[in-house]
Structure formats: C-alpha cells, structure tokens
Coordinates of C-alpha atoms in Angstrom, one line a residue:
X16 CA 177.5 -127.7 210.8
X17 CA 174.5 -127.2 211.9
X18 CA 172.5 -124.0 212.3
X19 CA 171.1 -124.9 215.6
X20 CA 169.0 -122.1 216.2
X21 CA 167.6 -122.9 212.2
X22 CA 167.7 -126.9 213.3
X23 CA 168.3 -126.8 209.4
X24 CA 172.1 -128.2 208.1
X25 CA 174.7 -125.5 206.4
X26 CA 174.6 -127.8 202.8
X27 CA 170.6 -126.6 202.3
X28 CA 171.7 -123.1 202.3
X29 CA 174.5 -123.7 200.3
X30 CA 172.5 -125.2 197.6
X31 CA 169.6 -123.0 197.8
X32 CA 172.4 -120.3 197.1
X33 CA 174.2 -122.1 194.6
X34 CA 171.3 -122.7 192.5
X35 CA 169.5 -119.4 192.7
X36 CA 172.2 -116.8 192.6
X37 CA 175.9 -118.1 191.1
X38 CA 178.0 -120.2 188.6
X39 CA 180.3 -120.8 190.6
X40 CA 180.8 -122.6 194.1
X41 CA 179.5 -121.6 197.1
X42 CA 181.0 -121.4 200.5
X43 CA 179.1 -120.3 203.6
X44 CA 181.3 -117.5 205.4
X45 CA 178.6 -116.5 208.0
X46 CA 175.2 -117.2 209.2
X47 CA 172.8 -114.5 211.3
X48 CA 169.1 -115.0 211.9
X49 CA 166.5 -113.9 214.1
X50 CA 163.2 -115.7 214.1
X51 CA 160.1 -113.4 213.3
X52 CA 157.0 -116.1 214.2
X53 CA 154.6 -113.5 215.9
X54 CA 152.3 -114.5 219.0
X55 CA 149.0 -115.7 218.4
X56 CA 149.6 -115.6 214.2
X57 CA 152.4 -117.7 213.0
X58 CA 151.7 -121.0 215.7
X59 CA 151.7 -123.5 212.8
X60 CA 155.2 -122.7 211.2
X61 CA 158.9 -121.2 212.8
X62 CA 159.9 -118.5 210.4
X63 CA 163.1 -116.8 210.5
X64 CA 164.6 -113.9 208.4
X65 CA 168.4 -115.3 207.7
X66 CA 171.4 -113.1 206.3
X67 CA 174.1 -115.2 204.6
X68 CA 177.0 -114.2 204.0
X69 CA 179.1 -116.3 201.3
X70 CA 181.9 -116.4 199.0
X71 CA 182.1 -117.6 195.3
X72 CA 184.9 -119.4 193.5
X73 CA 184.9 -119.6 189.9
X74 CA 185.8 -122.9 188.0
X75 CA 189.3 -121.9 187.8
X76 CA 190.0 -120.7 191.2
X77 CA 191.4 -117.4 190.6
X78 CA 188.3 -115.3 191.5
X79 CA 187.1 -115.1 194.5
X80 CA 184.3 -113.1 195.5
X81 CA 182.4 -112.5 199.0
X82 CA 178.8 -111.3 198.6
X83 CA 175.8 -111.7 200.7
X84 CA 171.9 -112.4 200.7
X85 CA 169.0 -112.4 203.1
X86 CA 166.4 -115.4 203.0
X87 CA 163.1 -116.2 204.7
X88 CA 163.1 -119.9 206.0
X89 CA 160.1 -121.7 207.1
X90 CA 160.1 -124.7 209.5
X91 CA 157.7 -127.1 210.8
X92 CA 156.9 -125.8 214.4
X93 CA 159.4 -126.9 217.3
X94 CA 156.5 -126.9 219.7
X95 CA 154.9 -130.5 219.6
X96 CA 151.1 -129.4 219.7
X97 CA 152.0 -127.4 217.3
X98 CA 153.9 -130.0 215.1
X99 CA 151.1 -132.5 215.5
X100 CA 148.6 -130.1 214.1
X101 CA 150.7 -129.5 210.9
X102 CA 151.1 -133.0 210.9
X103 CA 147.9 -134.2 210.7
X104 CA 146.1 -131.9 208.1
X105 CA 149.4 -131.8 206.2
X106 CA 150.0 -128.5 205.8
X107 CA 153.7 -127.8 204.8
X108 CA 153.3 -130.7 202.0
X109 CA 149.7 -129.0 200.7
X110 CA 151.8 -125.5 201.0
X111 CA 155.2 -126.8 199.2
X112 CA 152.6 -128.3 196.5
X113 CA 151.7 -124.9 195.6
X114 CA 155.0 -122.9 196.0
X115 CA 157.1 -125.6 194.0
X116 CA 154.3 -126.7 191.2
X117 CA 151.4 -124.0 191.4
X118 CA 152.9 -121.1 191.8
X119 CA 156.1 -121.0 189.0
X120 CA 153.1 -122.2 186.5
X121 CA 150.5 -119.1 187.1
X122 CA 153.4 -116.8 187.2
X123 CA 154.2 -117.3 183.6
X124 CA 151.0 -117.4 182.3
X125 CA 149.8 -114.1 183.8
X126 CA 153.4 -112.7 183.5
X127 CA 153.8 -111.6 186.9
X128 CA 154.8 -113.0 190.7
X129 CA 152.0 -114.0 192.8
X130 CA 154.0 -115.2 195.5
X131 CA 157.6 -115.9 196.7
X132 CA 160.3 -117.9 194.7
X133 CA 161.0 -121.3 196.6
X134 CA 164.6 -121.2 196.2
X135 CA 165.1 -124.8 198.1
X136 CA 163.2 -127.2 199.8
X137 CA 163.1 -130.9 201.6
X138 CA 160.3 -132.9 203.5
X139 CA 162.0 -134.7 205.9
X140 CA 161.5 -132.3 207.8
X141 CA 160.0 -129.8 205.6
X142 CA 162.5 -126.8 205.2
X143 CA 161.2 -124.4 202.7
X144 CA 163.8 -121.7 201.8
X145 CA 162.4 -118.3 200.1
X146 CA 163.0 -115.5 198.8
X147 CA 163.1 -112.3 201.4
X148 CA 160.3 -110.0 199.9
X149 CA 161.5 -107.2 201.9
X150 CA 164.7 -106.9 199.9
X151 CA 162.4 -106.2 196.9
X152 CA 160.2 -103.3 198.9
X153 CA 157.6 -105.5 199.8
X154 CA 156.2 -104.7 203.3
X155 CA 153.1 -106.0 205.7
X156 CA 150.9 -103.5 206.5
X157 CA 149.3 -103.1 210.6
X158 CA 146.6 -106.0 211.1
X159 CA 144.9 -103.7 213.3
X160 CA 144.2 -100.3 210.6
X161 CA 143.5 -103.2 208.1
X162 CA 144.1 -102.0 204.6
X163 CA 142.8 -98.8 202.2
X164 CA 140.3 -99.1 199.2
X165 CA 143.2 -98.9 197.3
X166 CA 145.0 -101.3 198.1
X167 CA 141.9 -103.3 198.9
X168 CA 141.9 -103.2 195.1
X169 CA 145.2 -104.4 194.4
X170 CA 144.6 -107.7 196.1
X171 CA 141.4 -108.2 194.7
X172 CA 143.1 -108.0 191.4
X173 CA 146.0 -110.0 192.3
X174 CA 143.3 -112.8 193.9
X175 CA 141.7 -112.8 190.7
X176 CA 145.0 -113.4 188.7
X177 CA 145.7 -115.9 190.9
X178 CA 142.5 -117.5 190.6
X179 CA 142.4 -116.9 186.7
X180 CA 146.2 -118.7 186.3
X181 CA 144.9 -121.7 188.8
X182 CA 141.7 -122.6 186.2
X183 CA 144.6 -122.6 183.2
X184 CA 146.9 -125.3 185.5
X185 CA 143.9 -127.1 186.7
X186 CA 143.2 -127.4 182.4
X187 CA 146.4 -128.6 181.5
X188 CA 146.9 -130.8 184.1
X189 CA 143.6 -131.6 186.6
X190 CA 145.0 -133.5 189.0
X191 CA 147.4 -130.8 190.6
X192 CA 144.2 -128.8 191.3
X193 CA 142.4 -131.5 192.7
X194 CA 144.9 -132.7 195.5
X195 CA 144.2 -129.5 197.5
X196 CA 140.3 -130.5 197.5
X197 CA 141.0 -131.6 201.6
X198 CA 142.6 -128.3 202.3
X199 CA 140.6 -124.9 204.2
X200 CA 141.5 -123.7 207.4
X201 CA 138.5 -125.5 209.4
X202 CA 138.7 -129.2 208.3
X203 CA 137.6 -132.4 210.1
X204 CA 141.3 -133.4 210.7
X205 CA 142.0 -130.2 213.3
X206 CA 141.4 -131.0 216.5
X207 CA 138.3 -131.0 218.2
X208 CA 139.3 -128.1 220.5
X209 CA 139.9 -125.9 217.8
X210 CA 136.1 -126.2 217.4
X211 CA 135.0 -125.8 220.4
X212 CA 137.3 -122.3 220.6
X213 CA 135.5 -121.5 217.9
X214 CA 132.3 -122.0 219.6
X215 CA 133.0 -120.7 222.8
X216 CA 134.5 -117.5 220.9
X217 CA 130.6 -116.6 219.3
X218 CA 128.9 -117.6 223.1
X219 CA 131.5 -115.3 225.0
X220 CA 130.6 -112.4 222.0
X221 CA 126.8 -113.3 221.4
X222 CA 126.8 -113.1 225.3
X223 CA 128.4 -109.7 225.6
X224 CA 126.1 -107.7 222.5
X225 CA 122.7 -108.6 224.6
X226 CA 123.7 -106.2 226.7
X227 CA 124.3 -103.5 224.3
X228 CA 121.1 -102.1 224.6
X229 CA 122.8 -98.5 223.5
X230 CA 123.1 -100.3 220.1
X231 CA 119.9 -102.7 219.3
X232 CA 120.8 -103.8 215.8
X233 CA 123.3 -105.9 218.0
X234 CA 121.1 -106.6 221.2
X235 CA 119.0 -108.4 218.2
X236 CA 121.6 -110.1 216.5
X237 CA 122.8 -112.0 219.8
X238 CA 120.2 -115.0 219.8
X239 CA 121.4 -115.8 216.3
X240 CA 125.0 -115.8 216.9
X241 CA 124.3 -117.5 220.2
X242 CA 122.3 -119.9 218.3
X243 CA 124.7 -120.4 215.4
X244 CA 127.6 -121.3 218.2
X245 CA 126.2 -125.0 218.3
X246 CA 126.9 -125.4 214.9
X247 CA 130.1 -123.0 213.4
X248 CA 132.3 -126.2 212.7
X249 CA 130.3 -128.0 210.9
X250 CA 128.7 -125.4 208.6
X251 CA 132.4 -124.1 208.0
X252 CA 133.6 -127.6 207.2
X253 CA 130.8 -127.7 204.4
X254 CA 132.0 -124.3 202.7
X255 CA 134.8 -125.7 201.3
X256 CA 133.3 -128.7 200.1
X257 CA 134.0 -129.2 195.7
X258 CA 130.9 -128.8 193.9
X259 CA 131.7 -130.0 190.1
X260 CA 129.0 -127.9 188.9
X261 CA 130.3 -124.2 190.2
X262 CA 133.1 -122.7 188.9
X263 CA 136.4 -123.7 191.1
X264 CA 139.9 -122.1 191.6
X265 CA 142.7 -123.0 194.2
X266 CA 141.7 -120.4 196.8
X267 CA 144.8 -119.2 199.0
X268 CA 143.0 -120.2 202.0
X269 CA 144.3 -117.6 204.3
X270 CA 144.6 -114.3 202.7
X271 CA 144.2 -111.5 205.5
X272 CA 146.5 -108.7 206.3
X273 CA 149.7 -110.7 207.8
X274 CA 149.5 -112.3 204.4
X275 CA 149.7 -109.6 202.3
X276 CA 152.8 -107.9 201.3
X277 CA 152.9 -104.9 199.3
X278 CA 155.2 -102.6 197.6
X279 CA 154.7 -98.7 197.8
X280 CA 156.2 -95.5 196.0
X281 CA 158.2 -92.9 197.7
X282 CA 154.9 -91.5 198.2
X283 CA 153.1 -94.0 200.0
X284 CA 151.1 -95.5 197.3
X285 CA 150.9 -99.1 196.8
X286 CA 151.6 -100.4 193.4
X287 CA 152.6 -103.9 193.9
X288 CA 151.3 -107.0 195.9
X289 CA 152.6 -110.7 197.0
X290 CA 150.5 -113.2 198.6
X291 CA 152.5 -115.6 201.5
X292 CA 151.6 -118.3 203.3
X293 CA 149.9 -121.0 201.4
X294 CA 149.5 -123.6 204.3
X295 CA 145.3 -123.5 204.1
X296 CA 145.2 -123.5 200.2
X297 CA 142.2 -125.3 198.9
X298 CA 140.5 -126.3 195.6
X299 CA 137.1 -125.0 195.5
X300 CA 134.6 -121.7 194.9
X301 CA 136.5 -118.5 195.0
X302 CA 133.8 -117.4 197.4
X303 CA 136.0 -118.8 200.2
X304 CA 138.7 -115.9 199.1
X305 CA 136.4 -113.6 198.3
X306 CA 134.5 -114.3 201.8
X307 CA 137.3 -114.4 203.9
X308 CA 139.4 -111.5 202.6
X309 CA 136.2 -108.9 202.7
X310 CA 135.1 -109.5 206.1
X311 CA 139.0 -109.2 207.5
X312 CA 141.3 -107.0 205.7
X313 CA 139.3 -103.6 204.6
X314 CA 139.8 -100.6 207.0
X315 CA 136.4 -99.4 208.6
X316 CA 135.4 -96.9 206.4
X317 CA 135.9 -99.5 203.5
X318 CA 134.5 -102.5 204.5
X319 CA 130.9 -103.4 203.6
X320 CA 130.4 -100.6 202.0
X321 CA 132.2 -101.4 198.6
X322 CA 131.6 -105.1 198.3
X323 CA 129.3 -105.2 195.1
X324 CA 132.6 -102.5 193.8
X325 CA 135.1 -105.4 194.6
X326 CA 133.2 -108.2 193.4
X327 CA 132.9 -106.6 190.1
X328 CA 136.8 -105.7 190.3
X329 CA 137.2 -109.5 191.1
X330 CA 135.0 -110.3 188.0
X331 CA 136.2 -108.6 185.8
X332 CA 139.8 -109.0 186.2
X333 CA 139.3 -113.0 186.4
X334 CA 137.6 -112.7 183.3
X335 CA 140.2 -110.3 181.2
X336 CA 143.1 -112.5 183.4
X337 CA 141.4 -116.1 181.5
X338 CA 141.0 -114.5 178.2
X339 CA 144.0 -113.6 177.6
X340 CA 146.0 -116.7 179.1
X341 CA 143.6 -118.9 177.0
X342 CA 141.3 -120.5 179.9
X343 CA 138.4 -122.4 178.1
X344 CA 136.8 -122.5 181.3
X345 CA 133.6 -120.6 181.2
X346 CA 134.0 -117.5 184.0
X347 CA 131.3 -117.4 186.8
X348 CA 128.5 -114.7 185.8
X349 CA 127.9 -111.9 189.0
X350 CA 124.8 -114.0 189.5
X351 CA 126.6 -117.5 190.0
X352 CA 129.4 -115.9 192.1
X353 CA 126.9 -114.2 194.5
X354 CA 125.3 -117.4 194.9
X355 CA 128.2 -119.4 195.8
X356 CA 129.0 -116.4 198.4
X357 CA 125.7 -116.8 200.2
X358 CA 125.8 -120.4 199.8
X359 CA 128.9 -120.3 202.1
X360 CA 127.9 -116.7 204.0
X361 CA 128.7 -118.7 207.5
X362 CA 132.0 -118.4 206.2
X363 CA 131.7 -114.6 206.5
X364 CA 131.0 -114.8 210.3
X365 CA 133.9 -117.3 210.8
X366 CA 136.3 -114.7 209.4
X367 CA 134.6 -111.4 210.5
X368 CA 133.7 -112.5 214.0
X369 CA 135.6 -115.3 215.2
X370 CA 138.6 -114.7 213.6
X371 CA 139.1 -110.8 212.7
X372 CA 137.9 -109.3 216.4
X373 CA 140.3 -112.0 217.6
X374 CA 143.1 -110.4 215.0
X375 CA 142.3 -106.7 216.5
X376 CA 144.0 -107.4 219.8
X377 CA 146.8 -105.4 221.1
X378 CA 149.6 -107.9 221.8
X379 CA 149.3 -107.7 225.8
X380 CA 145.8 -109.2 225.4
X381 CA 146.8 -112.3 222.3
X382 CA 146.2 -115.5 223.7
X383 CA 148.9 -118.3 223.0
X384 CA 147.1 -120.6 220.4
X385 CA 148.8 -123.9 222.2
X386 CA 147.6 -122.6 225.6
X387 CA 144.3 -122.3 224.7
X388 CA 143.5 -125.4 223.1
X389 CA 146.3 -127.8 224.2
X390 CA 145.9 -127.2 227.9
X391 CA 142.4 -125.3 228.0
X392 CA 140.4 -127.3 225.9
X393 CA 139.4 -124.4 223.6
X394 CA 137.8 -122.4 226.6
X395 CA 139.1 -119.1 225.0
X396 CA 138.9 -116.6 227.4
X397 CA 139.4 -113.5 225.6
X398 CA 137.7 -110.9 225.4
X399 CA 138.2 -109.4 222.0
X400 CA 136.1 -105.8 222.7
X401 CA 139.1 -104.8 225.3
X402 CA 139.8 -103.3 222.0
X403 CA 137.8 -100.3 221.4
X404 CA 138.1 -100.4 217.3
X405 CA 137.1 -103.8 217.7
X406 CA 134.1 -102.2 219.8
X407 CA 133.7 -100.0 216.8
X408 CA 133.5 -101.9 214.0
X409 CA 131.2 -104.8 215.8
X410 CA 128.3 -102.1 215.6
X411 CA 129.2 -102.0 211.9
X412 CA 129.9 -105.4 211.4
X413 CA 126.5 -107.1 213.2
X414 CA 124.1 -105.3 211.9
X415 CA 125.2 -105.7 208.3
X416 CA 125.7 -108.9 208.8
X417 CA 122.3 -110.3 210.1
X418 CA 120.8 -107.7 207.4
X419 CA 122.4 -109.9 204.8
X420 CA 121.6 -113.3 206.5
X421 CA 124.8 -114.2 207.8
X422 CA 123.7 -115.8 211.2
X423 CA 120.6 -117.6 209.6

C-alpha cells in the first residue's frame, strides 16, 4: 500500500518501527499525517509529522498488542525546481551521511544526543524516517522573537560539543568528514538566480538605508553595502574553502532558530537542545557556524553585546570536550578563532542582513522561494523593513557591522 500523501511505501514505516520499537512482527493498522513544511523556509524538503498505529505479534502469535508512535518523515521536495536544486547540490546525500555516519558516533563520544535519531533511510528516492523530538518535549522557538541569552548559551555549548565530536571522528576516520568539504548554503552548484537574489536583497536594503537620514550611521554604511552586493556570492563561496592549516570541524551549516529545538522545564527554562536539518553541513572552520548563529539567533537585547562571552563559552566547551573524549588535535586559541572569523566576516552580512531580515518577515510578507528564483530570475521584491522589528534591528546591526569592518 502506498501512503499517497507522503509518497512512500508502507513497508518503509513497518521496517522503521520494527527496527526501533519491537522484537515482534509489526503490522501497520493506521497512518495519519500532516505536512509541516513552512512556506519560505522548508523549500528544500517536504516534511511530514506522522502518527502510526500498529500491532505487535509475538513469535508464538499468542500475544498481540496495539501500540502507536509518532515520526517525522523527510522527503525530497515535490516541486520540480526545488528538487533539481536539492539533487544538483547532493543535499540529501549530505544529510544522510551526517544522520547515519556521523551523529551516532558523536553522540557516543560526548555521551549526549546532538540531533534526531534516524530510524530508516533509503536513497532512491531519498526518504528519511526520524524520531519525533516533540514527543520528548523538544519544541522550536519563535523565529521573530529569537533566542534569549540563556538559550544562546545552550546552543553555543551544543555546537561546541558537536564540533569537538567531529574532530574525534576525523582523527579516527578522516575520509568521513573530508567528504563534506564542498557543502554549505552557498556553493558553485547553486542556481545563478540564487546569487542574483542575494545581490538584489543587498541592493534594495542599501538603497533604503541611504534615505535613513535620522540614523546617520546606517546611511553612511549604505554605499559599502551597495558595493558589496556586486561580489557577495563569490565571497560567500570562498568562506567555505577548506584550509588544512586552520582548525577545522564539521559545521552544521544552517544553525538558525528553525533548526534548533529546546526542551523546557515546567517553569519555562530551556535545559536541553537538539540540532536538526543537516543538509548544509560543511567541513571547514568553526567560524562558519559561529558567524551564522551569532548574526541570526540572539534576540535584540542580546545580539552583538555578548559576542565575546559566547566565543569564550564556545572555546572553553570545545577544549573541555576535546580533552574529555581524547582528541589529539590542538584546539584553536582565541586569537586564531577570531582571525578565522574576521577572514570570513562577509558571512555575517550574508547571515544577518541578507537572510535574517527576511526571516523576520510576517507570514503574509514571505516570498515563495521557487517563484522568486525560478520565475522572477532572483529579482526579489520583498521589503524586509515592513516589519518594524526589522527596522529596529537594522539600526543596531548595521552600525556594529560597519564598525567591525564586515562591509569592507
């Protein structure tokens, strides 16, 4: 029987449940599902939350128990254009390697899960069946509100443990991680219209900032932003370049609010974290994850005022974890880490200005990615400053970035 809404075969679900939950024989009784892909944010996959009711028969057939479980199923996108992008960049192949070959090893090393458990996978076509982290109490936070100081600390520590674990994996089997050297959000395999979309986004923002006469520091940065638009794509590609002389790790590659899930206490305090969606994972400097996270995820009152603290927390957690799991590689010094970040500073502009100002948009203002890239040639018309909170953030963010030389 084909589960038509999911475009997968029932035997895949049976095999997933069989392997993870039961020693008896599984028979699927009922399947319910709903699509949870968010417009504008999950365009490179189709996600479904699935509830499976099943019967377990013991070997002697005398005992038959009915049970149920919830799963997350991830498929290649149904839309042809998005599917072509996914296949050109091998995004599902990358994520499968992380979920199947890397995360379990890191979880064993650091004695704590980093991401979801993969229950079943196939690659023709790609289908991932994973545990539903919601059932363990993990939830996503509001992308527009962003993350508190305490939540940022939890994520930074988790990123550091993930990075440390990847160092240990690389020491034991270098080939596993070196296969991720060509990953990342921006690559030569991206459609040219994606680069045009990045360029137009900066041009539109720069043109608007020129007229912010009440915020002179933003208006002064506008010409630099407009000039940077010409080369933003090429410079972002260079950010990912693997340098054997640098300290390198497996980066998550897309560590922003919608790819982080938190478990909270009854009092609302976040106490645990899981990272999801590893399509953009790339083996390179940890500066990639740090720049991306710090320029997107902290809430307004936290952003840019605590970067040094977060880097100290990252480095101390990285060193402690590397030592505890027996890494032979020498961790970077703070000087080396900051040099790697400065070398890739344009990525802060990509993350904070090009991406996050769009991410803050209200639902009714979000553009359809396929429409913009495929049908409009990347000529985005989105006014990121329709959201007053985006204006407020830009007035803080642009002067800081300009002072740090991010636009140079």
